[in-house]
Amino acid sequence: MHAIRSFSAFLMVSLAAACSDTNGLPNPTIANAVDTVTLGALQGTPVQTPSAYAVDVGAVRTDVNTNFDFAYNVESTGRRVFLPRKVLGLTSATGAEPGLQATSAAFDDIKLAPSNGYTADSAVAVEVGQRWFVRSRVCTIGVPEYAKLEILSFADSAVTFKVLANKNCGFKGLEPGIPDR
């Protein structure tokens, strides 16, 4: 009988704790902060130039790492594009492919990333002043991470953008500081 009461008490405490956590995710521990990133094009820049971006780490060299969410390139027509992993033939075993989604909201007004609607299977043309949501590869607990970015400039074969990446798995809050959602 004592074991049943102990289990019942444990169950009630567990349920109460679960009810206080509305998203079922571990508590966030990494503060969101705005950063500036420059990427060189996949083609026409030195191989050691970072040409890709990963929400969890930032700029990535594609010659030594395929763990990124999108790459940057300048097409032969001069069109500048972000290339989600799937476009490069790097598919994911999970259902959520990394992707980008345009937004007309001002960078500082973007507070929360959407769950769906990301372009994952085609090149995304980019221009100065555009703003984008980014959905990452699936992180360690089986959900993506999210970011927002704004294209600041192009110089030769490079793109510079400001970005706020939420590196807390599954959290969609895109404001500076520890996210609450």
C-alpha positions as a LaTeX table, in Angstrom:
\begin{tabular}{lrrr}
\hline
Residue & $x$ (\AA) & $y$ (\AA) & $z$ (\AA) \\
\hline
Met1 & 0.00 & 0.00 & 0.00 \\
His2 & 2.90 & 2.35 & 0.82 \\
Ala3 & 4.34 & 1.76 & $-2.68$ \\
Ile4 & 1.00 & 2.73 & $-4.27$ \\
Arg5 & 0.86 & 5.98 & $-2.24$ \\
Ser6 & 4.49 & 6.78 & $-3.13$ \\
Phe7 & 3.80 & 6.17 & $-6.80$ \\
Ser8 & 0.62 & 8.26 & $-6.63$ \\
Ala9 & 2.54 & 11.13 & $-5.00$ \\
Phe10 & 5.27 & 10.86 & $-7.64$ \\
Leu11 & 2.67 & 10.84 & $-10.41$ \\
Met12 & 0.93 & 13.95 & $-9.04$ \\
Val13 & 4.22 & 15.85 & $-8.71$ \\
Ser14 & 5.20 & 14.82 & $-12.24$ \\
Leu15 & 1.86 & 15.92 & $-13.65$ \\
Ala16 & 2.07 & 19.25 & $-11.84$ \\
Ala17 & 5.56 & 19.83 & $-13.22$ \\
Ala18 & 4.44 & 18.90 & $-16.72$ \\
Cys19 & 1.49 & 21.28 & $-16.48$ \\
Ser20 & 3.79 & 24.17 & $-15.59$ \\
Asp21 & 5.85 & 23.57 & $-18.75$ \\
Thr22 & 3.50 & 24.38 & $-21.61$ \\
Asn23 & 5.88 & 23.49 & $-24.44$ \\
Gly24 & 7.34 & 20.18 & $-23.21$ \\
Leu25 & 10.89 & 21.42 & $-23.93$ \\
Pro26 & 13.85 & 21.63 & $-21.57$ \\
Asn27 & 14.36 & 25.07 & $-20.05$ \\
Pro28 & 16.22 & 27.45 & $-22.38$ \\
Thr29 & 19.78 & 28.21 & $-21.29$ \\
Ile30 & 21.26 & 30.18 & $-24.19$ \\
Ala31 & 20.48 & 33.87 & $-24.56$ \\
Asn32 & 19.45 & 35.09 & $-28.01$ \\
Ala33 & 21.71 & 37.83 & $-29.38$ \\
Val34 & 22.04 & 39.68 & $-32.67$ \\
Asp35 & 25.19 & 38.92 & $-34.66$ \\
Thr36 & 26.58 & 39.95 & $-38.05$ \\
Val37 & 27.71 & 37.22 & $-40.46$ \\
Thr38 & 29.50 & 37.35 & $-43.81$ \\
Leu39 & 29.48 & 34.39 & $-46.20$ \\
Gly40 & 31.36 & 33.97 & $-49.46$ \\
Ala41 & 29.77 & 32.31 & $-52.47$ \\
Leu42 & 30.08 & 28.54 & $-52.85$ \\
Gln43 & 31.68 & 29.09 & $-56.25$ \\
Gly44 & 34.39 & 31.60 & $-57.06$ \\
Thr45 & 35.77 & 32.18 & $-53.56$ \\
Pro46 & 38.67 & 30.43 & $-51.81$ \\
Val47 & 37.71 & 26.99 & $-50.52$ \\
Gln48 & 38.43 & 27.98 & $-46.90$ \\
Thr49 & 35.85 & 30.81 & $-47.07$ \\
Pro50 & 32.71 & 30.04 & $-45.02$ \\
Ser51 & 29.84 & 29.71 & $-47.51$ \\
Ala52 & 27.11 & 28.26 & $-45.34$ \\
Tyr53 & 25.21 & 29.06 & $-42.17$ \\
Ala54 & 24.02 & 26.85 & $-39.32$ \\
Val55 & 21.61 & 28.25 & $-36.74$ \\
Asp56 & 23.43 & 26.41 & $-33.95$ \\
Val57 & 26.99 & 27.56 & $-34.77$ \\
Gly58 & 26.99 & 30.41 & $-37.32$ \\
Ala59 & 29.21 & 30.56 & $-40.44$ \\
Val60 & 30.38 & 27.15 & $-41.72$ \\
Arg61 & 33.06 & 26.05 & $-44.17$ \\
Thr62 & 31.46 & 23.62 & $-46.61$ \\
Asp63 & 34.76 & 21.93 & $-47.45$ \\
Val64 & 35.04 & 20.46 & $-43.94$ \\
Asn65 & 31.45 & 20.30 & $-42.68$ \\
Thr66 & 28.01 & 19.47 & $-44.07$ \\
Asn67 & 26.20 & 20.33 & $-40.84$ \\
Phe68 & 24.64 & 23.58 & $-42.00$ \\
Asp69 & 21.14 & 24.84 & $-42.79$ \\
Phe70 & 21.71 & 26.83 & $-45.99$ \\
Ala71 & 24.55 & 27.91 & $-48.25$ \\
Tyr72 & 25.07 & 31.10 & $-50.23$ \\
Asn73 & 25.97 & 31.40 & $-53.91$ \\
Val74 & 25.96 & 33.80 & $-56.84$ \\
Glu75 & 24.49 & 32.22 & $-59.97$ \\
Ser76 & 26.02 & 32.76 & $-63.43$ \\
Thr77 & 23.25 & 35.30 & $-64.10$ \\
Gly78 & 24.39 & 37.35 & $-61.09$ \\
Arg79 & 21.36 & 36.37 & $-59.02$ \\
Arg80 & 22.31 & 35.92 & $-55.35$ \\
Val81 & 20.70 & 32.94 & $-53.63$ \\
Phe82 & 20.46 & 31.00 & $-50.41$ \\
Leu83 & 20.43 & 27.26 & $-51.01$ \\
Pro84 & 18.72 & 25.10 & $-48.38$ \\
Arg85 & 20.50 & 21.78 & $-47.78$ \\
Lys86 & 17.97 & 19.77 & $-49.80$ \\
Val87 & 18.79 & 21.81 & $-52.93$ \\
Leu88 & 22.40 & 20.66 & $-52.54$ \\
Gly89 & 21.33 & 17.01 & $-52.26$ \\
Leu90 & 21.79 & 16.89 & $-48.46$ \\
Thr91 & 18.51 & 15.48 & $-47.24$ \\
Ser92 & 17.42 & 14.83 & $-43.71$ \\
Ala93 & 16.04 & 11.60 & $-42.29$ \\
Thr94 & 13.46 & 13.64 & $-40.39$ \\
Gly95 & 10.33 & 15.31 & $-41.75$ \\
Ala96 & 11.49 & 18.89 & $-41.14$ \\
Glu97 & 14.06 & 20.01 & $-43.70$ \\
Pro98 & 15.96 & 23.24 & $-43.03$ \\
Gly99 & 14.46 & 26.14 & $-44.94$ \\
Leu100 & 13.80 & 29.85 & $-45.26$ \\
Gln101 & 10.64 & 31.93 & $-45.24$ \\
Ala102 & 10.40 & 35.58 & $-46.30$ \\
Thr103 & 8.76 & 38.13 & $-44.03$ \\
Ser104 & 7.83 & 41.77 & $-44.58$ \\
Ala105 & 8.05 & 42.58 & $-40.86$ \\
Ala106 & 10.87 & 44.83 & $-39.66$ \\
Phe107 & 13.74 & 42.88 & $-38.06$ \\
Asp108 & 13.12 & 44.25 & $-34.56$ \\
Asp109 & 9.36 & 43.58 & $-34.86$ \\
Ile110 & 9.88 & 39.87 & $-35.52$ \\
Lys111 & 9.14 & 38.15 & $-32.20$ \\
Leu112 & 8.23 & 34.55 & $-33.04$ \\
Ala113 & 9.14 & 32.11 & $-35.83$ \\
Pro114 & 6.36 & 30.24 & $-37.63$ \\
Ser115 & 6.32 & 26.42 & $-37.55$ \\
Asn116 & 5.55 & 25.84 & $-41.24$ \\
Gly117 & 5.78 & 27.46 & $-44.66$ \\
Tyr118 & 9.55 & 27.26 & $-45.16$ \\
Thr119 & 11.10 & 26.86 & $-48.62$ \\
Ala120 & 13.37 & 23.83 & $-48.39$ \\
Asp121 & 13.54 & 22.47 & $-51.94$ \\
Ser122 & 14.53 & 25.41 & $-54.14$ \\
Ala123 & 16.99 & 28.28 & $-54.31$ \\
Val124 & 15.81 & 31.47 & $-52.61$ \\
Ala125 & 16.80 & 34.74 & $-54.32$ \\
Val126 & 17.98 & 37.35 & $-51.80$ \\
Glu127 & 18.26 & 41.15 & $-51.96$ \\
Val128 & 19.51 & 43.86 & $-49.62$ \\
Gly129 & 16.90 & 44.75 & $-47.02$ \\
Gln130 & 15.00 & 41.46 & $-47.18$ \\
Arg131 & 14.22 & 39.63 & $-43.97$ \\
Trp132 & 13.91 & 35.88 & $-43.53$ \\
Phe133 & 12.94 & 33.29 & $-40.97$ \\
Val134 & 15.29 & 30.29 & $-40.86$ \\
Arg135 & 14.40 & 26.78 & $-39.68$ \\
Ser136 & 17.40 & 24.58 & $-38.86$ \\
Arg137 & 18.20 & 20.93 & $-39.06$ \\
Val138 & 16.71 & 18.90 & $-36.23$ \\
Cys139 & 18.72 & 19.33 & $-33.02$ \\
Thr140 & 19.48 & 16.82 & $-30.28$ \\
Ile141 & 15.93 & 16.52 & $-28.95$ \\
Gly142 & 14.33 & 16.00 & $-32.37$ \\
Val143 & 13.03 & 19.51 & $-33.14$ \\
Pro144 & 14.49 & 22.41 & $-35.16$ \\
Glu145 & 16.00 & 25.68 & $-34.01$ \\
Tyr146 & 14.93 & 29.02 & $-35.48$ \\
Ala147 & 16.46 & 32.34 & $-36.49$ \\
Lys148 & 15.65 & 35.61 & $-38.20$ \\
Leu149 & 17.99 & 37.46 & $-40.54$ \\
Glu150 & 18.17 & 40.62 & $-42.61$ \\
Ile151 & 20.37 & 41.07 & $-45.68$ \\
Leu152 & 22.66 & 44.07 & $-45.04$ \\
Ser153 & 24.96 & 44.15 & $-48.07$ \\
Phe154 & 26.70 & 42.40 & $-50.93$ \\
Ala155 & 30.36 & 42.92 & $-51.81$ \\
Asp156 & 31.86 & 41.04 & $-54.74$ \\
Ser157 & 30.86 & 37.42 & $-54.08$ \\
Ala158 & 29.94 & 37.88 & $-50.42$ \\
Val159 & 26.75 & 38.54 & $-48.48$ \\
Thr160 & 26.57 & 40.15 & $-45.04$ \\
Phe161 & 23.49 & 39.79 & $-42.87$ \\
Lys162 & 22.45 & 40.40 & $-39.30$ \\
Val163 & 20.95 & 37.43 & $-37.56$ \\
Leu164 & 19.36 & 36.50 & $-34.27$ \\
Ala165 & 19.58 & 32.74 & $-33.79$ \\
Asn166 & 17.63 & 30.97 & $-31.06$ \\
Lys167 & 19.99 & 28.10 & $-30.20$ \\
Asn168 & 17.55 & 26.56 & $-27.71$ \\
Cys169 & 16.07 & 23.45 & $-29.37$ \\
Gly170 & 12.42 & 23.94 & $-30.28$ \\
Phe171 & 12.06 & 27.49 & $-28.97$ \\
Lys172 & 10.68 & 29.95 & $-31.53$ \\
Gly173 & 11.14 & 33.23 & $-29.64$ \\
Leu174 & 13.22 & 35.68 & $-31.70$ \\
Glu175 & 13.90 & 38.48 & $-29.25$ \\
Pro176 & 17.21 & 39.18 & $-27.45$ \\
Gly177 & 17.72 & 37.38 & $-24.12$ \\
Ile178 & 16.60 & 34.02 & $-22.79$ \\
Pro179 & 13.49 & 33.03 & $-24.79$ \\
Asp180 & 10.24 & 32.26 & $-23.02$ \\
Arg181 & 8.56 & 30.59 & $-25.99$ \\
\hline
\end{tabular}
